[in-house]
GROMACS .gro file of C-alpha atoms in nm:
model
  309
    1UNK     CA    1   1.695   0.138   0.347
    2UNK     CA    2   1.731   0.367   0.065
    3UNK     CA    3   1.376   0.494   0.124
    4UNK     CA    4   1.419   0.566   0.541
    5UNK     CA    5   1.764   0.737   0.454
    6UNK     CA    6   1.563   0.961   0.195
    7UNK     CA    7   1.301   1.056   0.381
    8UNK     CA    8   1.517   1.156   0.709
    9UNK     CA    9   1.724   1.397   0.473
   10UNK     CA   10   1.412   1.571   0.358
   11UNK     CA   11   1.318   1.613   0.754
   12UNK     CA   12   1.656   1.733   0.801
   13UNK     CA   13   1.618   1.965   0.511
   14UNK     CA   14   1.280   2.080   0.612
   15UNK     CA   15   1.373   2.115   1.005
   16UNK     CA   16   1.750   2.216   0.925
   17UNK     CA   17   1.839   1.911   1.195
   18UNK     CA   18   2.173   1.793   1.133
   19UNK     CA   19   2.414   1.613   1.370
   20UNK     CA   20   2.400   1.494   1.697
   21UNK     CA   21   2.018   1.644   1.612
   22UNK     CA   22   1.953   1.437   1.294
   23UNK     CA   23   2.075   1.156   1.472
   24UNK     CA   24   1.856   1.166   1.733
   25UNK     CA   25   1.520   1.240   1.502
   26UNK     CA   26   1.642   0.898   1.314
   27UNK     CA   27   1.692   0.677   1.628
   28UNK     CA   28   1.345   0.772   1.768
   29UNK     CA   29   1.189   0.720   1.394
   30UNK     CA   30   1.336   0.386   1.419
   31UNK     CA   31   1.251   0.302   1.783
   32UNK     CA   32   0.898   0.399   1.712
   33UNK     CA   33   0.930   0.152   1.364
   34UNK     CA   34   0.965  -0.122   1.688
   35UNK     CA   35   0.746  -0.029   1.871
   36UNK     CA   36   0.449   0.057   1.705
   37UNK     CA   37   0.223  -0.069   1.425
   38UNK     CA   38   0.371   0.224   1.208
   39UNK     CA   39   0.750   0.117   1.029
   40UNK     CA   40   1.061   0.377   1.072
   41UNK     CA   41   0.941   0.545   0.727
   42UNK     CA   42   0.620   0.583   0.816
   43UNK     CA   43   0.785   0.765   1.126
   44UNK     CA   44   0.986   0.971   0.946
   45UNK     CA   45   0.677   1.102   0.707
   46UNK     CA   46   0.527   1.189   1.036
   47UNK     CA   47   0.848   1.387   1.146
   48UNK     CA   48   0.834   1.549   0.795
   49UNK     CA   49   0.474   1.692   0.845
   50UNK     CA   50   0.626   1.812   1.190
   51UNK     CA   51   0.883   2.011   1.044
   52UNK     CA   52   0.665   2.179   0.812
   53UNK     CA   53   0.512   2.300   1.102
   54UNK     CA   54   0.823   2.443   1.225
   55UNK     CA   55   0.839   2.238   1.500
   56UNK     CA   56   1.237   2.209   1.627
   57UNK     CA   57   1.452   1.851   1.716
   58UNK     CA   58   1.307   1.875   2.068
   59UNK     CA   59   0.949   1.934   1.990
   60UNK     CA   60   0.969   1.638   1.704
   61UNK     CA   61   1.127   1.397   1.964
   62UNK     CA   62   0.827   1.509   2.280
   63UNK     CA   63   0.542   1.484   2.009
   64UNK     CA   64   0.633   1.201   1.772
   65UNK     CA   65   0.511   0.940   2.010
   66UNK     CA   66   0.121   1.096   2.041
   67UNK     CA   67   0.087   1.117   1.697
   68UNK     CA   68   0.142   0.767   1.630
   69UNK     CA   69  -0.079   0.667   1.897
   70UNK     CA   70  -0.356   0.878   1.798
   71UNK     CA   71  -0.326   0.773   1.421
   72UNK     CA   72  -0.292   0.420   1.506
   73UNK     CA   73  -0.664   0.461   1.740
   74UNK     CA   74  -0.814   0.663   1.515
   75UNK     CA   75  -0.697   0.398   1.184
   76UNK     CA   76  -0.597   0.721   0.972
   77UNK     CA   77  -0.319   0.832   0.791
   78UNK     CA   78  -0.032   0.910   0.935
   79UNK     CA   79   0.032   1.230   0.738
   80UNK     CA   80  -0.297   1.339   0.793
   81UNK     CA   81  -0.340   1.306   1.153
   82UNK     CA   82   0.020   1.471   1.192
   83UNK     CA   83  -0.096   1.786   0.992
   84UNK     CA   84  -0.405   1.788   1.208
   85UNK     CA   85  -0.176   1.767   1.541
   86UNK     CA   86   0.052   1.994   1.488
   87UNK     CA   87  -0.172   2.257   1.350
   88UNK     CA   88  -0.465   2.297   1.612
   89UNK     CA   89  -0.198   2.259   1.874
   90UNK     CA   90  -0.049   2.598   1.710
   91UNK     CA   91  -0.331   2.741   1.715
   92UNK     CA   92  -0.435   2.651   2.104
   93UNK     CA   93  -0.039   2.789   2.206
   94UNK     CA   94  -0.025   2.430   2.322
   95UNK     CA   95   0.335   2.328   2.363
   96UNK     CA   96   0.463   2.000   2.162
   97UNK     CA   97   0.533   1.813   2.494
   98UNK     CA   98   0.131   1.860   2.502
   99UNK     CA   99   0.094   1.629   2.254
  100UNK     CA  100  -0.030   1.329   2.418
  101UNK     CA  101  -0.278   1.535   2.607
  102UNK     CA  102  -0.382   1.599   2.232
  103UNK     CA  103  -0.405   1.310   2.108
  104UNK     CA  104  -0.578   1.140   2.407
  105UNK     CA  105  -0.825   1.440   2.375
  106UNK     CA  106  -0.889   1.348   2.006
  107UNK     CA  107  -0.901   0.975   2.087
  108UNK     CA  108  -1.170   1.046   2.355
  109UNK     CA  109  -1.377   1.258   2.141
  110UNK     CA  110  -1.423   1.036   1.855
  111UNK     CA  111  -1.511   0.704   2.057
  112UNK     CA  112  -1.740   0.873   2.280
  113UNK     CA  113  -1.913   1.096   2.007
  114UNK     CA  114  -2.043   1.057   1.632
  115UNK     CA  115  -1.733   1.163   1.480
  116UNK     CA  116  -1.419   1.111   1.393
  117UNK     CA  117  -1.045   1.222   1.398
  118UNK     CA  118  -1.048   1.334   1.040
  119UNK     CA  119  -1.384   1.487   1.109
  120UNK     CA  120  -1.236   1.659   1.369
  121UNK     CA  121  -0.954   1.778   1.244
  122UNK     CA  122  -1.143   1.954   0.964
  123UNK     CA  123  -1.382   2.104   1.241
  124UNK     CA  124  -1.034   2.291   1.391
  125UNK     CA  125  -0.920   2.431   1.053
  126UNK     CA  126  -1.214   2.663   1.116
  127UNK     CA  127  -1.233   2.711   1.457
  128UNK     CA  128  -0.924   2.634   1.638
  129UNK     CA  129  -0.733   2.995   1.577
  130UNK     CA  130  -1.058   3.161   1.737
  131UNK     CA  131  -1.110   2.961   2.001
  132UNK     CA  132  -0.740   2.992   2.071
  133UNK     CA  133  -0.773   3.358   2.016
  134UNK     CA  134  -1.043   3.369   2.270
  135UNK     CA  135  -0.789   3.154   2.577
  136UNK     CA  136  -1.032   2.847   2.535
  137UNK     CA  137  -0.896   2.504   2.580
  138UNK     CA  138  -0.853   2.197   2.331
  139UNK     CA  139  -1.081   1.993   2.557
  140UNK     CA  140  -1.369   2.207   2.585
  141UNK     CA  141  -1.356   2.300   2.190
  142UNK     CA  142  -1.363   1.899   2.186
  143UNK     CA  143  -1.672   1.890   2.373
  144UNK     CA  144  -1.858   2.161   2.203
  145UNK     CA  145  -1.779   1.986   1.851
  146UNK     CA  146  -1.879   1.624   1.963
  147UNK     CA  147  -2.237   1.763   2.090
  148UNK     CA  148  -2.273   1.907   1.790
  149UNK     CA  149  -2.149   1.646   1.575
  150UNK     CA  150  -2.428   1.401   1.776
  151UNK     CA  151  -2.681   1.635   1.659
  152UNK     CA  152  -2.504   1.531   1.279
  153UNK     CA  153  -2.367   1.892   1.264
  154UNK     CA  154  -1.990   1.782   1.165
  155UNK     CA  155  -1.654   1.867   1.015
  156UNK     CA  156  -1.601   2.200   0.845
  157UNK     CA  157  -1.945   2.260   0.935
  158UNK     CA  158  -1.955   2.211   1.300
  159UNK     CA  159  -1.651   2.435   1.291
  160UNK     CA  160  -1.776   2.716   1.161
  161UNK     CA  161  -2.069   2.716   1.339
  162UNK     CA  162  -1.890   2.711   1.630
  163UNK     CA  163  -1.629   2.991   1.551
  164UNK     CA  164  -1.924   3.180   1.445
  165UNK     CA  165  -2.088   3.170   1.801
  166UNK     CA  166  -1.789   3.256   1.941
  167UNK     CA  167  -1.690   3.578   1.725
  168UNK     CA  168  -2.089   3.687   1.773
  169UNK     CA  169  -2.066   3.661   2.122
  170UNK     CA  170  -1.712   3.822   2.135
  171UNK     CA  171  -1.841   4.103   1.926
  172UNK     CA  172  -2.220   4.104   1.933
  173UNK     CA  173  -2.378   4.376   1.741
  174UNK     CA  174  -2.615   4.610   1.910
  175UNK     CA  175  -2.943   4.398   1.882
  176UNK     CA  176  -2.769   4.082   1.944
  177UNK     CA  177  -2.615   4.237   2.256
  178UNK     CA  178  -2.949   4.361   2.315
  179UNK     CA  179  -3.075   3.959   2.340
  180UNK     CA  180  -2.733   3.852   2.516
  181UNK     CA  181  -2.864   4.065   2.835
  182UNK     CA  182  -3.198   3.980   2.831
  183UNK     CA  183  -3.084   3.616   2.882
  184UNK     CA  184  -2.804   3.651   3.085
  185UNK     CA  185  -2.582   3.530   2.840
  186UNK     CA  186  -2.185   3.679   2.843
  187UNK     CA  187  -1.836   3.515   2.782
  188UNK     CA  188  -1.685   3.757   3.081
  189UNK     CA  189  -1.749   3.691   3.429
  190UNK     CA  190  -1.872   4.005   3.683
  191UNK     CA  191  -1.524   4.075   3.756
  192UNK     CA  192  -1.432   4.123   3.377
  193UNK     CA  193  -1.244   3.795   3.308
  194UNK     CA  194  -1.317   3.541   3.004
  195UNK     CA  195  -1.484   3.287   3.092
  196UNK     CA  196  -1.390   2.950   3.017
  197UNK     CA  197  -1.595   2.742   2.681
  198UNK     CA  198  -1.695   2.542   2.941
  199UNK     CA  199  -1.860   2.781   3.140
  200UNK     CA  200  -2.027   2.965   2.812
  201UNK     CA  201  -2.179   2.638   2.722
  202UNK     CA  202  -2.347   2.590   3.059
  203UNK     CA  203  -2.490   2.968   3.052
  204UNK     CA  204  -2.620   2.905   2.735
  205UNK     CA  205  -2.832   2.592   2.851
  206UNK     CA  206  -2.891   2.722   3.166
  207UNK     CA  207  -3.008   3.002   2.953
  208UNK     CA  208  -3.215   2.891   2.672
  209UNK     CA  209  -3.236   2.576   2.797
  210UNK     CA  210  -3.620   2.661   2.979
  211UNK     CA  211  -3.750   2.833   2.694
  212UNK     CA  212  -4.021   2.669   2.450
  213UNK     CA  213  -3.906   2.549   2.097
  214UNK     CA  214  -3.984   2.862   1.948
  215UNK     CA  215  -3.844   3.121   2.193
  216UNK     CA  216  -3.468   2.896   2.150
  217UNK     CA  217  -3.485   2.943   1.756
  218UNK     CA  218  -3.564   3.299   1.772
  219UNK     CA  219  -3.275   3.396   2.016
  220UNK     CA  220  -3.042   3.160   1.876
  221UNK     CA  221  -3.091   3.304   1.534
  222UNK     CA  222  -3.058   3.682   1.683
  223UNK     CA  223  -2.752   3.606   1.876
  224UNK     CA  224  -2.585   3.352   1.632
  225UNK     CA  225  -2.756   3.364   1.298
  226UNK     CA  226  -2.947   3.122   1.062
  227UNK     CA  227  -2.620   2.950   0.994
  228UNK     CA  228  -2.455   2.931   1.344
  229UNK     CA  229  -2.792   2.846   1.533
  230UNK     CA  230  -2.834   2.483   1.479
  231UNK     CA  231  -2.518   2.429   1.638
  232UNK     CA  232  -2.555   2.659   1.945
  233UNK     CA  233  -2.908   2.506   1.993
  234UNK     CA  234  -2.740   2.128   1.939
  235UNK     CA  235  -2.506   2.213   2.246
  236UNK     CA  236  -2.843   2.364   2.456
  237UNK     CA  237  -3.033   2.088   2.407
  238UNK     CA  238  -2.775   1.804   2.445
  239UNK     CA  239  -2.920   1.558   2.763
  240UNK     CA  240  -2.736   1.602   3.073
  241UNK     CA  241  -2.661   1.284   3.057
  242UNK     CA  242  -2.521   1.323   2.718
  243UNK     CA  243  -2.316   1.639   2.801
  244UNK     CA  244  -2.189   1.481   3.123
  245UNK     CA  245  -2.059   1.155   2.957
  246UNK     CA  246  -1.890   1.351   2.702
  247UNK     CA  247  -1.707   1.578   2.912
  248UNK     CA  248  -1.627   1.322   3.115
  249UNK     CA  249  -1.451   1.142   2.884
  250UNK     CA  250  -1.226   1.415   2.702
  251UNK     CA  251  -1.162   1.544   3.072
  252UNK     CA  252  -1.048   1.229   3.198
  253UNK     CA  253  -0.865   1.131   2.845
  254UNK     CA  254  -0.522   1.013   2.989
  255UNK     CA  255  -0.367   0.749   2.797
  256UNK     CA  256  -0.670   0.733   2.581
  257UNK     CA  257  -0.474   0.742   2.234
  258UNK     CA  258  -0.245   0.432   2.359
  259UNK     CA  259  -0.546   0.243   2.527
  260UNK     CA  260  -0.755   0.254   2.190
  261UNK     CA  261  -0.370   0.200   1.977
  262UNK     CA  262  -0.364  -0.152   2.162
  263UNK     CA  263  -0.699  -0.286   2.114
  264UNK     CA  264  -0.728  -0.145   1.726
  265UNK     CA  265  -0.427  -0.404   1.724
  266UNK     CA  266  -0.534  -0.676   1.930
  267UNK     CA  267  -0.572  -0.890   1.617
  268UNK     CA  268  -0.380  -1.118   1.357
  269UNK     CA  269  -0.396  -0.848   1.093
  270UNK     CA  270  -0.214  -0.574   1.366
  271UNK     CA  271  -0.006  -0.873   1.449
  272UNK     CA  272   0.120  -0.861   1.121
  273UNK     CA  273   0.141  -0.522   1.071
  274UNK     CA  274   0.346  -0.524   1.387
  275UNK     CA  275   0.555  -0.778   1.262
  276UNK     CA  276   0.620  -0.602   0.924
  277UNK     CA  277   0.714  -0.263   1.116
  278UNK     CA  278   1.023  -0.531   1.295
  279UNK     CA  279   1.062  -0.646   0.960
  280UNK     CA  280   1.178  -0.330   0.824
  281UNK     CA  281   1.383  -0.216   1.175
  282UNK     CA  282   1.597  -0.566   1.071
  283UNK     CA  283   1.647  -0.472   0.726
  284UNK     CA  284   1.769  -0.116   0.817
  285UNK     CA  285   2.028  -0.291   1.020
  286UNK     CA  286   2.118  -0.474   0.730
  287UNK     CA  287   2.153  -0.165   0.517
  288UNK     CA  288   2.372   0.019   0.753
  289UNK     CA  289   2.592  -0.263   0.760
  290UNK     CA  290   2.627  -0.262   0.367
  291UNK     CA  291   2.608   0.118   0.332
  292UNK     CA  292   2.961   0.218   0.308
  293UNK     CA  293   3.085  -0.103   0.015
  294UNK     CA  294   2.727   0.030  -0.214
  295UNK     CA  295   2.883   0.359  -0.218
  296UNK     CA  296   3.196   0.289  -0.303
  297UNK     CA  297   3.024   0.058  -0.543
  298UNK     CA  298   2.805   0.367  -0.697
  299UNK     CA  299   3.139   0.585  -0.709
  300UNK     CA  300   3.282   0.382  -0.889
  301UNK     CA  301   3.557   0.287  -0.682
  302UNK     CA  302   3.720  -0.038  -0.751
  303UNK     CA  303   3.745  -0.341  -0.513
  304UNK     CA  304   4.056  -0.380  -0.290
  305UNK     CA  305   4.308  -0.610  -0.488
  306UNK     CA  306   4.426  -0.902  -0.280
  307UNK     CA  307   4.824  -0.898  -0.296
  308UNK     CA  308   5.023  -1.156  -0.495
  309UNK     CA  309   5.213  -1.378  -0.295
   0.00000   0.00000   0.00000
C-alpha cells in the first residue's frame, strides 16, 4: 500500500496532477492492476514514464491502457516499453489517444518480422524524429524496419540506416541527385507533394529492383552510402510476398497488442500473475481502510480513551 501511494505522488509530482486529476490517474492505475497481468504499481511506474514525457491527466488516462497491452505481448518491461511509446509517438505528432494504434503497430511488427519491441524501439531513437520530420507514418517506418530487420539489419542499426536514406534522399548532393534521376527515384510526387514511405519504398524496388547485383550496389552506395546501402537494398530486394505479408499485417494491426496480451497469458504461470495483480488490488483496499488509524499511529497521536463509567 505504502509502495502504490509512493509511486502515485511521484506521478503527481512529475505530471503536477493533483485532485479530482490525481484521483483519476490512481483509479485507472488500479483498474488496470485488475485487469491486466501488470499490478496497480506496476501501473503507476508506467504513468511515471508518461509524465516524464510531459504527457497531461488526459493523455495518461487515453494511453495507459496500450502500453500495458503492448508490454504484456511483447513480455518486456513495463518502463521500457512506456519510454519507447511515448517517445516515437512524440516524435510522429501522434496524439496519446493514438496509442493503441501504436501499440498494435508494434505488436504486429515484431510477430510478423525478426525483431522485437525492444529492438524496435531502439531502431526509433534514431529514426523516428526524421521520419516524423519528413510527414511519414508510424506504420510505414514499421514496415521499412521489419524488412530490414529480416535481412538481420536491426535496432540502432536498422535505424540509422534508415534515417540516413531518408536525409540523402531529402537532401541529395549533386552526384547523388545526379543517380536519383537517372532512376526515377524522388520522395515528391509531379505535383510537388511528399510522398508517402510507402510510396518511396515501392519506387525504389520498382527502381532498382530490375537491375543486376552489381548495378543495385553501385547506386545504392551513390545515393545512400556504404553504411546506409545494405538497408535500402534489404527493403529492394524483400519478396513480394514478403513485403506484402508485412504490410499487411502492421496495416491491418487493430487490436493486435490485446490479441497477442491474451494468448502470452493463456497459461498457469499468467494465471498466476493475474491472480497476484487481484492480489495486490485486495490489499490496497485493505490499506485504505487502515490508512487514517497508521497515521495517527506515526504522529504520534494517542488512542481514544474509553470513558469511565
Amino acid at each position: 500500500g505504502m509502495d502504490f501511494e509512493a509511486a502515485m505522488s511521484e506521478v503527481g509530482a512529475i505530471s503536477g496532477a493533483t485532485g479530482d486529476d490525481l484521483q483519476a490517474l490512481e483509479d485507472i492505475a488500479k483498474e488496470m492492476g485488475a485487469t491486466t497481468k501488470f499490478s496497480a504499481s506496476q501501473a503507476a511506474e508506467g504513468l511515471k514514464y508518461m509524465a516524464m514525457a510531459g504527457w497531461d491527466t488526459q493523455q495518461m488516462l487515453d494511453g495507459l491502457p496500450g502500453v500495458l497491452n503492448l508490454a504484456a505481448a511483447a513480455g518486456e518491461d513495463l518502463g521500457l516499453v512506456s519510454d519507447i511509446v511515448t517517445d516515437a509517438m512524440t516524435a510522429f505528432s501522434m496524439e496519446a489517444k493514438q496509442a493503441g494504434e501504436f501499440a498494435d503497430t508494434l505488436a504486429a511488427a515484431s510477430s510478423s518480422a525478426n525483431t522485437n519491441v525492444a529492438m524496435l524501439g531502439e531502431s526509433f531513437k534514431y529514426v523516428a524524429p526524421v521520419a516524423g520530420a519528413l510527414g511519414f507514418t508510424a506504420k510505414d517506418t514499421s514496415i521499412a524496419l521489419s524488412l530490414m530487420a529480416n535481412a538481420g539489419i536491426k535496432g540502432s542499426q536498422s535505424g540509422t540506416a534508415l534515417r540516413t536514406m531518408m536525409t540523402n534522399l531529402a537532401k541529395p548532393t549533386d552526384q547523388m541527385q545526379k543517380a536519383m534521376t537517372e532512376y526515377g527515384i524522388s520522395l515528391t510526387n509531379a505535383d510537388g507533394s511528399m510522398k508517402s514511405l510507402d510510396q518511396v519504398m515501392l519506387n525504389l524496388r520498382e527502381s532498382l529492383g530490375g537491375l543486376t547485383e552489381a548495378e543495385q550496389a553501385a547506386a545504392a552506395a551513390t545515393i545512400f552510402g556504404k553504411e546506409a546501402m545494405s538497408g535500402a537494398l534489404a527493403i529492394v530486394n524483400a519478396s513480394e510476398e514478403d513485403y506484402n505479408k508485412l504490410a499487411g499485417a502492421i496495416n491491418n494491426s487493430t487490436g493486435a497488442a490485446e490479441r497477442m496480451s491474451k494468448e502470452m497469458q493463456d497459461n498457469l504461470q499468467g494465471r498466476l500473475t493475474e491472480l497476484k495483480s487481484a492480489i495486490e488490488g485486495a490489499a490496497l483496499q485493505l490499506y485504505e481502510a487502515m490508512l487514517p488509524a497508521l497515521e495517527k499511529l506515526v504522529a504520534g497521536e494517542p488512542a481514544p480513551q474509553e470513558s469511565a463509567t
